[in-house]
XYZ file of C-alpha atoms in Angstrom:
128
model
C 23.035 -8.387 -89.584
C 20.805 -6.085 -91.600
C 20.981 -2.347 -91.129
C 17.494 -2.322 -89.555
C 18.241 -5.125 -87.047
C 21.577 -3.499 -86.191
C 19.877 -0.187 -85.397
C 17.238 -1.988 -83.300
C 19.973 -3.770 -81.325
C 21.817 -0.492 -80.779
C 18.622 1.178 -79.529
C 18.098 -1.705 -77.088
C 21.710 -1.513 -75.864
C 21.074 2.037 -74.674
C 18.629 0.613 -72.129
C 21.001 -1.996 -70.649
C 22.989 -1.288 -67.505
C 25.363 -3.256 -65.308
C 24.930 -3.030 -61.549
C 26.857 -4.705 -58.766
C 24.829 -6.314 -56.008
C 25.701 -5.330 -52.457
C 24.227 -7.469 -49.716
C 22.404 -10.756 -49.331
C 18.719 -9.823 -49.565
C 18.323 -11.775 -52.848
C 20.452 -14.802 -51.940
C 17.556 -17.288 -52.364
C 17.084 -16.030 -55.940
C 20.698 -16.938 -56.714
C 21.931 -13.335 -56.520
C 24.953 -12.995 -54.258
C 26.884 -10.089 -52.784
C 29.271 -8.821 -55.470
C 27.378 -10.336 -58.425
C 26.994 -8.247 -61.550
C 23.420 -7.714 -62.714
C 22.280 -6.865 -66.229
C 19.331 -4.484 -65.908
C 17.084 -3.658 -68.859
C 15.110 -0.420 -68.619
C 13.090 -1.109 -71.791
C 11.046 -3.978 -70.341
C 7.681 -3.553 -68.643
C 7.684 -5.114 -65.160
C 5.347 -7.990 -64.343
C 4.839 -9.826 -61.048
C 7.598 -12.364 -60.521
C 10.323 -10.237 -62.136
C 13.456 -9.350 -60.202
C 13.598 -5.578 -60.438
C 15.828 -2.643 -59.665
C 13.461 -0.387 -57.750
C 13.727 2.951 -56.034
C 13.252 2.482 -52.294
C 13.791 5.399 -49.949
C 15.784 7.304 -52.618
C 18.125 4.363 -53.328
C 18.053 1.618 -55.948
C 17.473 -1.825 -54.467
C 17.088 -5.259 -56.030
C 13.860 -7.079 -55.083
C 11.254 -9.429 -56.539
C 8.064 -7.761 -57.732
C 5.085 -9.523 -56.145
C 1.359 -8.842 -56.187
C -0.654 -9.896 -53.123
C -4.362 -9.187 -52.864
C -4.030 -6.574 -55.583
C -1.198 -4.747 -53.793
C 2.219 -4.576 -55.453
C 5.111 -5.154 -53.076
C 8.880 -5.582 -53.322
C 9.947 -8.885 -51.819
C 13.421 -9.808 -50.608
C 14.514 -13.383 -51.364
C 15.960 -13.748 -47.875
C 13.648 -14.209 -44.857
C 15.837 -11.860 -42.777
C 14.532 -8.878 -44.775
C 10.952 -7.541 -44.693
C 8.765 -6.904 -47.710
C 8.587 -3.298 -48.857
C 5.301 -1.584 -49.641
C 5.351 2.025 -50.788
C 3.443 4.410 -48.560
C -0.109 5.512 -49.408
C -0.704 2.450 -51.624
C 1.327 3.791 -54.534
C 3.053 1.406 -56.907
C 6.790 1.002 -56.339
C 9.038 2.988 -58.677
C 10.620 0.356 -60.936
C 13.897 1.485 -62.497
C 14.527 -1.643 -64.593
C 14.254 -5.423 -64.854
C 17.146 -7.724 -63.917
C 17.595 -10.051 -66.888
C 20.905 -11.770 -66.104
C 23.311 -12.377 -63.233
C 27.073 -12.735 -63.588
C 28.836 -14.451 -60.708
C 32.450 -13.306 -60.265
C 35.040 -16.068 -60.091
C 36.061 -15.407 -56.499
C 35.533 -17.388 -53.332
C 32.499 -16.687 -51.186
C 34.728 -15.392 -48.364
C 36.316 -12.843 -50.748
C 32.848 -11.846 -51.941
C 31.854 -10.687 -48.458
C 34.616 -8.094 -48.453
C 33.627 -6.494 -51.787
C 30.515 -4.777 -50.392
C 28.533 -4.410 -47.201
C 26.562 -7.535 -46.310
C 23.755 -5.553 -44.655
C 22.314 -3.775 -47.691
C 20.828 -4.705 -51.033
C 21.655 -1.427 -52.720
C 23.724 -1.911 -55.878
C 27.078 -0.172 -55.668
C 27.724 0.420 -59.369
C 25.527 1.672 -62.189
C 27.071 1.869 -65.636
C 25.694 1.533 -69.184
C 26.319 -1.921 -70.609
C 27.094 -0.650 -74.125
């Protein structure tokens, strides 16, 4: 690795974080309760991305969707409603989910690692 590419990789690493998913709002996207998510803050969000977004002063994992020119945060579970920020503002995107790591535990054990009624990640740590 050249010195320039090494410094570019190190700069990018400072924007990567690991979060743990809590809840089942993204189950149809293959993101399960207890999964670890790699979130990159350096990427610009585009419709279709799974994002870590600020909703009601908490970080939640949702799909970024544009409908009729309005940007919404969509849960990948029909039990949860779409979220539209008040007054037509764009949602506050904290980062883009780039990878999912599924722990090697049974699905019944997974339910006990975090509340099944929320999609708020429980852990936020730099991935460096």
